[in-house]
Amino acid sequence: MEFTPKILALVCTYCTYTAADMAGSARMQYPATVRIVKYLCTGRIDILHILKAFEAGADAVMVSGCEAGSCHFLEGNLRARERVEYAQKLLEEAGLDGRLEMFEVAASDAPKWVAAVKEMTQRVEALGPSPLRRGKHLHPEVVEQLENMVQP
Amino acid sequence: MSKLRETLETGAFAVVVELKPPKGTAVADMLAPVNALKGRVAAFALPDNEHARMRLASVAAARLVQEAGGEPLVNLTCRDRNRLALESDLLGAAVLGLENLLLLSGDYVTLGDHPQAKPVYDADSVQLLQIVQGLMAGQDSAGQPLNGNPAFFPGAVAIPEADPLAPQLLKCAKKIEAGAQFLVTPPIFDLEKLRQFREHLPLNPVKLLAGLKVLGAEETALAAAGQWRKVYSLPPDLVSELAGKEPEEVLALGAAAAGRLLKQIKEERLADGVYLKAKGRTDLLTKILETAGW
Amino acid sequence: MIIAERKPFAEIKAMVAPYKKILIVGCGTCVAVCLAGGEKEVGLLASQLRLALGLEDKRLEIGEITVERQCDMEFLRPLCDFTADYEAIISLACGAGVQFLKQLCSLQPIFPGVNTSFIGVNNDVGFYTERCRACNNCYLGVTGGICPVTMCPKGLLNGPCGGTIQGHCEVDPEKECAWSKIYHRLELEGSLDNMRRIMPLHPCDRSTTPGTVIHPAFKKRYGTNE
Ligand code: SF4
Ligand code: SF4
């Protein structure tokens, strides 16, 4: 079945967002499957944000922050990793495995960002669309909601 | 007066043999050592759901021992009965003519074969000794008078190798204060430990029965693998002597070792008697006694 | 405080299977602190249920609300109007809260979303241990502040059993023997005599369930009836 994966990327502004921005301005080729929500730090990402994204029909969620040890807020990314692991467990219990992953992309590492998006896209292509999508696209309100939540 | 008490009070050396009440109703194996050894030993002990594994009731088993001509020592733990049941079982033992008691807290339920059972521990071993004292004086634990007082010869457990030892000694003193007439130790392999422990005991007439045990192949293997976790230690020499041998050979060597310990305990009078654990097997018990020249 | 643990998701999911519209009620006190049934956990459970049922193409409408304390009338009363609209309720409070909520507000079926574990302490975020069995005859004053009823699995009152191994408990080698610790504390305090005295049998009737406590002031004003 042909479909375009809809992946929500919850990223921090310091590292991953910078890398993604650079990838864009350098016109690096990568799948247009990702919708980015920018956080000040991945430490701000709540498990509920992740679950809500799936409720809204996201095919996958990637959380991406700085590399271990270089978080702008010291250990926000470590917290995020713990939360992602917990959310993975909750999703597995609910019957949605393999659709949430944590990445670490340094600000200067645009190629790594591109690789991460490709990896996640392939994974979703293999898994197929989220059964919760019901033919629709990712609900734009959810993305907006998340953006409102994290941006003052 | 019970024969065990008589033996101990006259200063004679008492050999007590532990039997294995069956899981089920086939009692012949349990009683075999009684038939074979009743003339040679002071008493036969009946464990009470030992290691929290369900087996024939010790009071009933003790009565059978008595009918077979042996002197029984009833073990009673606090694990499975509340004070009502403890007291009525004690009266039950008394009317069946069972006087000798070994009173214990009892291994915890989750370590046994009914791990989901409710642990009771309404009384602890000190309080159980007090209950026994009370019954003998004609009162139940609620202070009500009895119609006909039982006679008992109560004993308790003491742990020479306890770590830490100080709280154990304190509890031991309470057991004696609460009327323990004799103390039984877990198996002892290193007599130096027994000697040291003796020094801690008060000089009053409490009697000491040293535990002796025939090790099995599984236990030896455990110890050889450094997995030994018990309230008594095993000498490395013995473990290396026994490890890796055929199960029956381990038992035979273990029985010989126990026999040698018995002999030495008796000769050096390190205790007033021994409490033998040999899987309730007549052949092993006989071997111990023979080795000891008993 | 009361420590609880959320029930396995599959169990909760099975409980609410017959319903189309449920309310999840959190409790903002003990179970919120131990991360089992506060506002956050209400949100997570609701989301998890929506995801799981969505995957099965089922529709479940879920209301979410958290009150300060479900064991307190003051906080439950205002909730009662709200609960009427739902076919069933999941309460994430301790067992006391679940019962009180049902008693005061709910005619429909109620389900516990947590297993209530014990009265304990918060050692660290996510690490809770038991301290008290509510025996209603507290011994802490003579045991160096360590509860023999709770910290010793056998609840022995007169010193260690014969199972202590290197200061650890026969029941769980990971745990220290309560009586080794009590001895040590009393020794430091210089009050070992406490341990030399024989403690009498425990008055179990004091904790006959269900317990009732009536404050003297209440008694004075209203008599003994509730
Ligand atoms: S003795 Fe233990 S169980 Fe009893 S009230 Fe005190 S702390 Fe609680
Ligand atoms: S080892 Fe200590 S804590 Fe454990 S049951 Fe025995 S006395 Fe109680």
XYZ file of C-alpha atoms and ligand atoms in Angstrom:
688
model
C 0.000 0.000 0.000
C 1.331 3.420 -0.933
C 1.170 5.933 1.823
C 3.112 8.858 3.138
C 4.116 8.330 6.738
C 3.253 11.090 9.130
C 5.892 11.341 11.782
C 5.920 13.829 14.571
C 9.381 14.873 15.726
C 9.629 16.410 19.154
C 13.021 18.080 19.191
C 15.027 20.492 21.254
C 15.865 23.870 19.861
C 19.576 23.788 20.686
C 20.817 20.657 18.976
C 18.417 18.722 16.837
C 16.451 21.721 15.628
C 19.628 23.483 14.580
C 20.775 20.370 12.747
C 17.414 20.048 10.988
C 17.521 23.695 10.028
C 20.999 23.272 8.610
C 19.917 20.196 6.663
C 17.139 22.277 5.157
C 19.296 25.239 4.220
C 21.946 22.925 2.788
C 19.180 21.364 0.698
C 20.004 17.902 1.843
C 17.535 15.382 0.491
C 15.314 13.676 2.982
C 11.733 12.400 3.108
C 9.043 14.975 3.721
C 7.451 12.769 6.310
C 8.312 14.692 9.424
C 6.477 17.456 11.196
C 8.733 19.103 13.751
C 7.605 20.485 17.089
C 10.298 22.532 18.730
C 10.877 22.393 22.470
C 13.281 24.467 24.476
C 14.696 21.188 25.736
C 13.628 17.560 25.341
C 13.417 17.549 29.130
C 10.157 19.445 28.688
C 8.558 16.638 26.692
C 5.795 15.008 28.631
C 4.801 11.389 28.093
C 1.292 12.677 27.574
C 2.468 14.741 24.578
C 3.752 11.556 23.009
C 0.600 9.571 23.723
C -1.582 12.416 22.451
C 0.341 12.444 19.206
C -0.522 8.787 18.715
C -4.127 9.379 19.673
C -4.226 12.002 16.951
C -3.057 9.452 14.432
C 0.704 9.936 14.171
C 2.353 6.949 12.478
C 5.416 7.439 14.630
C 6.985 9.841 17.060
C 10.646 10.619 17.243
C 12.113 12.428 20.173
C 15.466 13.955 19.437
C 17.737 15.972 21.656
C 21.383 16.742 22.220
C 23.980 14.051 22.621
C 24.419 12.654 26.102
C 26.499 15.067 28.146
C 25.852 18.119 25.970
C 22.339 19.060 26.988
C 21.977 22.798 27.365
C 20.156 22.164 30.626
C 22.604 19.492 31.745
C 20.371 16.449 31.847
C 17.104 17.255 30.105
C 17.937 14.753 27.384
C 18.605 12.025 29.946
C 15.211 12.648 31.500
C 13.685 12.554 28.041
C 15.268 9.203 27.357
C 13.795 7.761 30.552
C 10.388 9.126 29.617
C 10.615 7.752 26.126
C 11.421 4.337 27.539
C 8.450 4.525 29.867
C 6.182 5.715 27.048
C 7.401 2.806 24.928
C 6.210 0.477 27.647
C 2.819 2.175 27.890
C 2.414 2.057 24.114
C 3.371 -1.583 24.020
C 0.702 -2.342 26.648
C -1.833 -0.486 24.534
C -0.765 -2.466 21.470
C 1.375 0.071 19.574
C 4.969 -1.122 19.489
C 7.932 0.101 17.543
C 6.574 3.523 16.667
C 8.442 5.638 19.185
C 12.172 6.214 19.193
C 14.687 8.509 20.827
C 17.584 10.026 18.890
C 20.518 12.245 19.729
C 21.634 14.713 17.092
C 24.258 17.371 17.715
C 23.693 20.878 16.338
C 26.372 20.467 13.684
C 25.335 16.997 12.595
C 22.793 17.594 9.843
C 23.579 14.272 8.136
C 22.712 12.405 11.309
C 19.354 14.107 11.401
C 18.735 13.123 7.786
C 19.703 9.543 8.583
C 17.387 9.477 11.592
C 14.424 10.672 9.574
C 15.157 8.108 6.880
C 15.424 5.340 9.439
C 12.149 6.244 11.077
C 10.410 6.621 7.735
C 11.549 3.183 6.645
C 10.427 1.726 9.895
C 6.956 3.197 9.510
C 6.757 2.074 5.901
C 7.434 -1.444 7.074
C 4.902 -1.233 9.904
C 2.242 0.425 7.770
C 0.116 3.380 8.774
C -1.020 3.647 12.380
C -4.354 1.882 12.722
C -5.515 4.954 14.602
C -5.153 7.175 11.540
C -8.375 5.985 9.968
C -7.467 7.269 6.563
C -7.016 10.781 7.831
C -3.886 12.801 8.080
C -2.298 13.730 11.322
C -4.721 16.046 13.033
C -3.313 19.531 12.607
C -4.959 20.678 15.837
C -2.856 18.299 17.842
C 0.344 19.661 16.465
C -0.923 23.122 17.129
C -1.941 22.161 20.628
C 1.507 20.804 21.334
C 3.105 23.908 19.897
C 0.929 26.104 22.046
C 1.799 24.082 25.060
C 5.525 24.379 24.643
C 5.833 27.868 23.207
C 4.797 30.756 25.382
C 8.269 -37.143 84.652
C 9.285 -37.550 81.010
C 12.113 -39.891 80.237
C 13.964 -37.194 78.347
C 13.805 -34.951 81.372
C 14.950 -37.734 83.595
C 17.894 -38.473 81.342
C 18.960 -34.845 81.249
C 18.390 -34.150 84.908
C 20.339 -37.143 86.089
C 23.202 -35.806 84.038
C 23.169 -38.646 81.544
C 23.984 -37.844 77.930
C 20.807 -37.643 75.820
C 20.684 -38.678 72.184
C 17.606 -37.296 70.450
C 16.816 -38.469 66.939
C 14.719 -36.409 64.548
C 12.102 -38.303 62.545
C 10.463 -37.294 59.273
C 6.691 -37.162 59.499
C 5.343 -38.095 56.063
C 3.565 -35.896 53.585
C 0.606 -38.218 53.551
C -0.650 -40.939 55.799
C 1.975 -43.660 55.260
C 3.734 -43.678 58.619
C 5.764 -46.864 58.454
C 8.975 -45.190 57.241
C 8.695 -42.493 59.846
C 8.389 -45.090 62.589
C 11.158 -47.395 61.369
C 13.908 -45.744 63.427
C 11.718 -45.986 66.525
C 11.436 -49.714 66.207
C 15.136 -50.070 65.526
C 16.561 -47.610 68.060
C 14.082 -47.125 70.872
C 16.261 -48.915 73.382
C 19.323 -46.902 72.460
C 18.257 -43.250 72.291
C 16.573 -40.886 74.717
C 13.876 -39.442 72.477
C 12.515 -39.038 68.963
C 11.755 -35.504 67.789
C 8.806 -34.765 65.521
C 9.265 -31.614 63.441
C 6.256 -29.393 62.923
C 5.862 -28.702 59.201
C 9.613 -28.353 59.006
C 10.878 -25.642 56.631
C 7.224 -24.587 56.271
C 6.542 -27.726 54.233
C 3.233 -29.377 55.003
C 3.539 -32.775 56.671
C 1.763 -34.957 59.205
C 0.913 -33.083 62.422
C 3.686 -33.419 64.969
C 1.329 -34.145 67.867
C -0.298 -37.048 66.028
C 3.085 -38.330 64.882
C 4.394 -38.110 68.445
C 1.531 -40.190 69.705
C 2.364 -42.879 67.136
C 5.963 -42.834 68.302
C 4.804 -43.313 71.832
C 2.569 -46.211 70.846
C 5.560 -47.767 69.118
C 7.436 -47.584 72.394
C 9.532 -44.473 71.794
C 9.848 -41.288 73.824
C 8.565 -38.407 71.673
C 9.689 -34.775 71.568
C 6.947 -32.669 69.994
C 8.057 -29.626 68.025
C 5.576 -26.790 67.917
C 5.995 -23.625 65.867
C 4.248 -20.273 66.090
C 3.949 -20.054 62.335
C 0.705 -21.928 61.744
C -1.477 -21.426 64.804
C -2.811 -18.536 66.789
C -2.737 -18.633 70.582
C -6.067 -20.444 70.775
C -4.873 -23.239 68.548
C -1.462 -23.398 70.233
C -3.047 -23.756 73.637
C -5.621 -26.342 72.636
C -2.965 -28.326 70.757
C -0.805 -28.183 73.861
C -3.660 -29.526 75.980
C -4.185 -32.136 73.275
C -0.548 -33.169 73.523
C -0.791 -33.341 77.304
C -3.798 -35.661 77.356
C -2.052 -37.921 74.851
C 0.810 -38.183 77.318
C 3.223 -36.023 75.334
C 5.353 -33.946 77.662
C 8.493 -32.988 75.802
C 8.172 -29.830 73.759
C 10.506 -27.976 71.476
C 9.006 -24.539 70.880
C 10.069 -22.480 67.883
C 9.098 -19.427 65.848
C 9.096 -21.512 62.691
C 10.601 -20.907 59.249
C 8.673 -18.333 57.284
C 5.790 -19.456 55.101
C 7.119 -18.157 51.799
C 10.191 -20.393 52.165
C 8.068 -23.527 52.185
C 5.707 -25.383 49.918
C 2.575 -23.339 50.644
C 4.034 -19.898 49.982
C 0.641 -18.231 49.649
C -0.598 -19.382 53.056
C -1.281 -16.842 55.782
C 1.579 -16.599 58.290
C 0.268 -16.494 61.848
C 2.974 -15.752 64.447
C 0.357 -14.674 66.952
C 2.867 -15.554 69.660
C 6.650 -15.639 69.335
C 8.770 -18.402 70.807
C 9.314 -16.553 74.094
C 5.613 -15.912 74.466
C 4.857 -19.528 73.571
C 7.156 -20.649 76.369
C 5.231 -18.352 78.680
C 1.968 -19.847 77.474
C 3.315 -23.297 78.349
C 4.351 -22.073 81.800
C 0.894 -20.638 82.277
C -0.866 -23.837 81.266
C 1.269 -25.845 83.655
C 0.299 -23.406 86.394
C -3.346 -23.874 85.487
C -4.051 -20.780 83.408
C -4.564 -20.133 79.738
C -3.040 -17.064 78.099
C -6.202 -15.064 78.715
C -5.876 -15.763 82.438
C -8.717 -18.247 82.675
C -8.340 -21.268 84.942
C -7.908 -24.767 83.541
C -9.722 -27.827 84.686
C -6.757 -30.171 84.969
C -3.230 -28.867 84.455
C -0.858 -30.297 81.875
C 2.738 -31.253 82.621
C 5.410 -30.356 80.099
C 9.155 -30.358 79.651
C 9.642 -27.344 77.371
C 12.722 -26.521 75.356
C 13.668 -23.940 72.775
C 16.216 -23.257 70.075
C 19.510 -21.379 70.441
C 21.806 -20.313 67.611
C 25.489 -20.527 68.543
C 26.675 -19.182 65.206
C 24.152 -16.343 65.011
C 25.485 -13.229 63.336
C 25.047 -10.872 65.111
C 25.229 -12.978 68.256
C 24.326 -10.376 70.870
C 20.594 -10.083 70.063
C 20.384 -13.882 69.909
C 21.915 -14.198 73.360
C 19.482 -11.665 74.681
C 16.611 -13.656 73.269
C 18.097 -16.849 74.642
C 18.099 -15.333 78.102
C 14.425 -14.479 77.680
C 13.676 -18.044 76.630
C 15.311 -19.330 79.769
C 13.460 -16.756 81.836
C 10.230 -17.914 80.188
C 10.866 -21.472 81.281
C 12.975 -23.224 78.654
C 14.519 -26.267 80.331
C 16.762 -27.174 77.468
C 18.110 -25.565 74.319
C 18.656 -27.243 70.974
C 21.146 -25.822 68.489
C 21.110 -26.013 64.708
C 23.620 -28.476 63.278
C 27.145 -27.889 64.488
C 30.208 -28.989 62.548
C 32.877 -26.953 64.232
C 33.004 -27.821 67.917
C 35.019 -24.747 68.724
C 31.852 -22.758 67.991
C 29.946 -24.886 70.465
C 32.622 -24.415 73.099
C 32.515 -20.639 72.683
C 28.738 -20.577 72.821
C 28.677 -22.580 76.041
C 30.613 -19.820 77.722
C 27.824 -17.369 76.951
C 25.147 -19.492 78.549
C 24.212 -18.821 82.146
C 25.324 -21.329 84.725
C 21.782 -22.268 85.649
C 20.517 -25.768 84.995
C 19.449 -25.216 81.389
C 20.535 -28.175 79.295
C 22.077 -27.974 75.860
C 21.498 -30.376 72.998
C 23.932 -29.875 70.132
C 22.516 -30.339 66.662
C 24.258 -32.856 64.408
C 23.365 -33.392 60.815
C 24.145 -35.764 58.005
C 24.695 -33.605 54.949
C 23.099 -34.574 51.650
C 24.664 -34.352 48.209
C 22.603 -31.318 47.273
C 23.673 -29.392 50.337
C 27.288 -30.324 49.765
C 27.081 -29.173 46.164
C 25.566 -25.897 47.286
C 28.321 -25.353 49.798
C 31.009 -26.327 47.289
C 29.593 -23.723 44.919
C 29.852 -21.074 47.647
C 26.060 -20.813 47.879
C 25.731 -21.850 51.501
C 23.303 -19.554 53.306
C 22.345 -21.018 56.631
C 22.587 -20.167 60.290
C 25.368 -22.714 60.688
C 28.590 -22.991 58.793
C 30.265 -25.961 57.161
C 33.978 -26.569 57.523
C 35.685 -26.333 54.107
C 37.512 -29.634 54.749
C 34.278 -31.515 55.115
C 32.770 -29.878 52.054
C 35.736 -30.759 49.875
C 35.728 -34.288 51.264
C 32.077 -34.775 50.330
C 31.685 -32.675 47.185
C 31.200 -34.482 43.917
C 30.714 -37.921 45.441
C 27.724 -40.192 44.807
C 24.698 -39.181 46.916
C 24.753 -42.373 49.002
C 28.468 -42.059 49.604
C 28.013 -38.450 50.712
C 25.420 -39.607 53.236
C 27.601 -42.416 54.518
C 30.617 -40.141 54.938
C 28.375 -37.517 56.520
C 27.044 -40.051 58.998
C 30.570 -41.078 59.938
C 31.512 -37.423 60.438
C 28.448 -36.898 62.626
C 29.376 -39.987 64.622
C 32.857 -38.644 65.292
C 31.403 -35.306 66.414
C 28.947 -37.084 68.703
C 31.766 -39.009 70.308
C 33.824 -35.917 70.905
C 30.896 -33.916 72.263
C 30.158 -36.682 74.692
C 33.747 -37.263 75.736
C 34.507 -33.612 76.243
C 31.036 -32.985 77.585
C 30.533 -30.018 75.291
C 26.794 -30.479 75.588
C 24.269 -32.479 77.575
C 23.172 -34.362 74.531
C 22.744 -34.235 70.788
C 19.874 -33.733 68.378
C 20.465 -35.877 65.287
C 19.156 -35.008 61.853
C 19.780 -37.886 59.476
C 16.806 -37.697 57.128
C 14.938 -40.014 59.480
C 16.867 -42.980 58.049
C 17.586 -45.906 60.322
C 20.737 -46.950 58.470
C 22.322 -43.524 58.743
C 21.325 -43.166 62.382
C 22.733 -46.571 63.180
C 25.959 -45.661 61.449
C 26.271 -42.473 63.487
C 25.721 -44.325 66.734
C 28.164 -47.069 65.773
C 30.873 -44.601 64.798
C 30.360 -42.852 68.112
C 30.558 -46.122 69.971
C 27.117 -45.444 71.444
C 1.466 7.780 53.330
C -0.421 5.086 51.467
C 1.569 3.451 48.706
C -0.141 1.933 45.703
C 0.789 0.543 42.355
C -1.199 0.847 39.186
C -2.943 -2.331 38.144
C -1.667 -3.970 34.981
C -3.096 -2.282 31.929
C -4.669 -5.476 30.578
C -6.622 -5.928 33.814
C -7.999 -2.385 33.687
C -8.846 -2.713 30.031
C -10.800 -5.900 30.704
C -12.703 -4.238 33.568
C -14.067 -1.458 31.411
C -14.666 -3.549 28.299
C -18.498 -3.491 28.590
C -18.751 0.311 28.775
C -18.921 3.197 26.327
C -18.486 6.100 28.690
C -16.335 5.996 31.780
C -14.866 8.429 34.253
C -11.359 8.079 35.618
C -11.009 9.728 39.012
C -7.546 10.433 40.333
C -6.535 11.308 43.865
C -4.136 14.146 44.495
C -2.636 12.962 47.759
C -0.747 9.739 48.540
C -1.203 7.955 45.231
C -0.158 11.087 43.381
C 3.119 11.200 45.299
C 3.853 7.543 44.582
C 3.076 8.062 40.900
C 0.182 5.625 40.796
C -3.044 7.598 40.748
C -2.589 11.358 40.525
C -3.686 13.711 37.795
C -0.790 12.690 35.617
C -1.583 9.000 35.866
C -5.233 9.714 35.082
C -4.123 11.345 31.834
C -1.778 8.515 30.939
C -4.338 5.823 31.647
C -7.019 7.639 29.670
C -4.701 8.066 26.736
C -3.555 4.458 26.904
C -7.145 3.247 26.954
C -8.091 5.448 24.009
C -5.140 4.128 22.034
C -5.787 0.494 22.894
C -9.509 0.629 22.180
C -8.935 2.732 19.084
C -6.748 -0.071 17.767
C -9.682 -2.418 18.217
C -11.976 0.076 16.520
C -13.983 0.545 19.678
C -15.200 3.826 20.967
C -14.800 4.712 24.612
C -15.557 8.134 25.914
C -13.370 8.919 28.882
C -13.840 11.679 31.404
C -10.838 12.636 33.525
C -10.895 14.328 36.876
C -8.673 14.428 39.935
C -9.719 15.494 43.403
C -7.479 16.454 46.278
C -8.384 13.430 48.412
C -10.903 10.700 47.717
C -10.890 9.672 51.367
C -12.452 12.954 52.358
C -16.121 13.948 52.021
C -15.239 17.546 51.571
C -13.515 16.809 48.284
C -15.846 14.060 47.107
C -19.168 15.807 47.508
C -18.658 18.301 44.684
C -17.702 15.380 42.461
C -21.018 13.616 42.840
C -22.945 15.722 40.299
C -20.264 15.042 37.820
C -20.134 11.248 38.103
C -23.793 10.715 37.226
C -23.150 11.021 33.492
C -20.914 7.986 33.278
C -21.625 4.262 32.950
C -18.707 3.227 35.101
C -15.913 4.715 37.145
C -12.262 3.846 37.548
C -10.835 5.262 40.735
C -7.083 5.552 41.003
C -7.256 6.237 44.751
C -6.218 3.764 47.433
C -8.827 1.217 48.486
C -10.241 3.621 51.055
C -10.796 6.289 48.441
C -12.414 3.871 46.001
C -14.900 2.781 48.655
C -15.707 6.277 49.788
C -16.250 7.485 46.262
C -18.633 4.615 45.603
C -20.428 5.183 48.886
C -20.934 8.886 48.381
C -21.329 9.428 44.679
C -21.654 6.442 42.541
C -24.571 4.221 41.687
C -22.757 2.738 38.734
C -20.026 0.081 38.857
C -16.685 1.256 40.218
C -13.293 -0.307 39.513
C -10.006 0.131 41.335
C -7.244 1.212 38.995
C -4.491 0.585 41.527
C -3.525 -2.123 43.976
C -3.108 -0.568 47.405
C 0.198 -1.823 48.746
C 0.996 -0.493 52.202
C 1.664 2.399 54.546
C 5.155 3.491 53.765
C 7.696 6.131 52.990
C 9.022 7.859 49.930
C 12.735 6.992 49.844
C 13.190 8.567 46.466
C 11.036 9.313 43.450
C 9.735 5.882 42.543
C 11.146 3.985 45.541
C 8.750 3.286 48.379
C 9.025 0.944 51.329
C 6.618 -0.236 53.980
C 6.922 0.993 57.561
C 3.698 0.403 59.461
C 0.918 -2.163 59.604
C -1.379 0.067 61.632
C -1.423 -2.419 64.513
C -3.034 0.185 66.761
C -0.645 -0.544 69.628
C 2.543 1.204 68.633
C 5.809 -0.276 69.940
C 8.199 2.190 68.339
C 9.012 3.794 71.683
C 10.640 0.626 72.967
C 12.142 -0.649 69.730
C 14.411 2.203 68.790
C 11.980 3.580 66.243
C 11.944 0.431 64.118
C 8.630 -1.366 63.816
C 8.877 -5.028 64.825
C 5.384 -5.720 63.537
C 6.161 -4.563 60.025
C 9.901 -4.688 59.507
C 10.150 -8.265 60.813
C 8.065 -10.455 58.494
C 7.111 -12.627 61.446
C 6.180 -9.638 63.566
C 8.186 -11.049 66.480
C 8.131 -8.934 69.619
C 10.903 -10.480 71.686
C 13.970 -10.480 69.507
C 15.301 -12.181 66.414
C 14.213 -15.578 65.181
C 16.878 -18.155 64.458
C 17.038 -17.285 60.790
C 19.152 -14.129 60.771
C 22.129 -14.538 58.474
C 24.877 -11.922 58.666
C 22.371 -9.408 59.907
C 19.975 -10.166 57.082
C 16.530 -11.668 57.177
C 15.809 -15.312 56.488
C 12.740 -14.316 54.513
C 14.469 -11.930 52.134
C 18.264 -11.881 52.104
C 18.156 -8.441 50.485
C 16.656 -6.975 53.629
C 18.292 -6.396 56.949
C 16.941 -8.306 59.932
C 14.699 -5.894 61.792
C 15.798 -7.270 65.137
C 19.486 -6.876 64.346
C 18.748 -3.244 63.610
C 16.570 -2.785 66.672
C 19.319 -4.235 68.859
C 21.890 -1.946 67.316
C 19.721 1.144 67.765
C 18.859 0.313 71.352
C 22.503 -0.318 72.111
C 23.409 3.109 70.724
C 20.591 4.705 72.671
C 21.670 2.902 75.819
C 18.260 1.336 76.197
C 18.924 -2.356 75.693
C 16.864 -3.032 78.796
C 13.826 -2.500 76.582
C 14.789 -5.611 74.740
C 15.556 -7.587 77.884
C 11.987 -7.263 79.086
C 9.629 -9.917 77.808
C 6.949 -8.305 75.687
C 3.522 -9.788 76.297
C 1.311 -11.202 73.572
C 0.104 -8.588 71.121
C -3.467 -7.351 71.652
C -4.789 -8.305 68.221
C -8.287 -7.203 69.148
C -7.095 -3.629 68.903
C -6.879 -4.012 65.188
C -10.100 -5.856 64.571
C -11.346 -4.605 61.237
C -12.981 -2.330 60.325
C -11.394 0.061 62.795
C -12.998 3.215 64.052
C -11.372 6.175 65.741
C -13.485 8.809 67.424
C -11.769 11.942 68.521
C -12.708 13.076 72.035
C -13.982 16.382 70.714
C -16.292 14.597 68.315
C -17.528 12.370 71.078
C -18.266 15.316 73.278
C -20.285 17.025 70.631
C -22.142 14.166 69.016
C -21.918 11.196 71.358
C -20.372 7.963 70.109
C -22.467 7.461 67.002
C -20.975 8.388 63.716
S 4.170 -0.874 66.073
Fe 4.497 -0.812 63.905
S 2.561 -1.459 62.979
Fe 2.140 -0.905 65.097
S 1.505 1.253 64.920
Fe 3.703 1.233 65.428
S 4.717 1.368 63.422
Fe 2.586 0.781 63.028
S 15.544 -12.752 60.341
Fe 15.018 -10.994 61.631
S 13.550 -9.777 60.433
Fe 13.691 -11.793 59.472
S 12.023 -12.974 60.376
Fe 13.832 -13.395 61.636
S 13.785 -11.862 63.260
Fe 12.332 -11.195 61.704
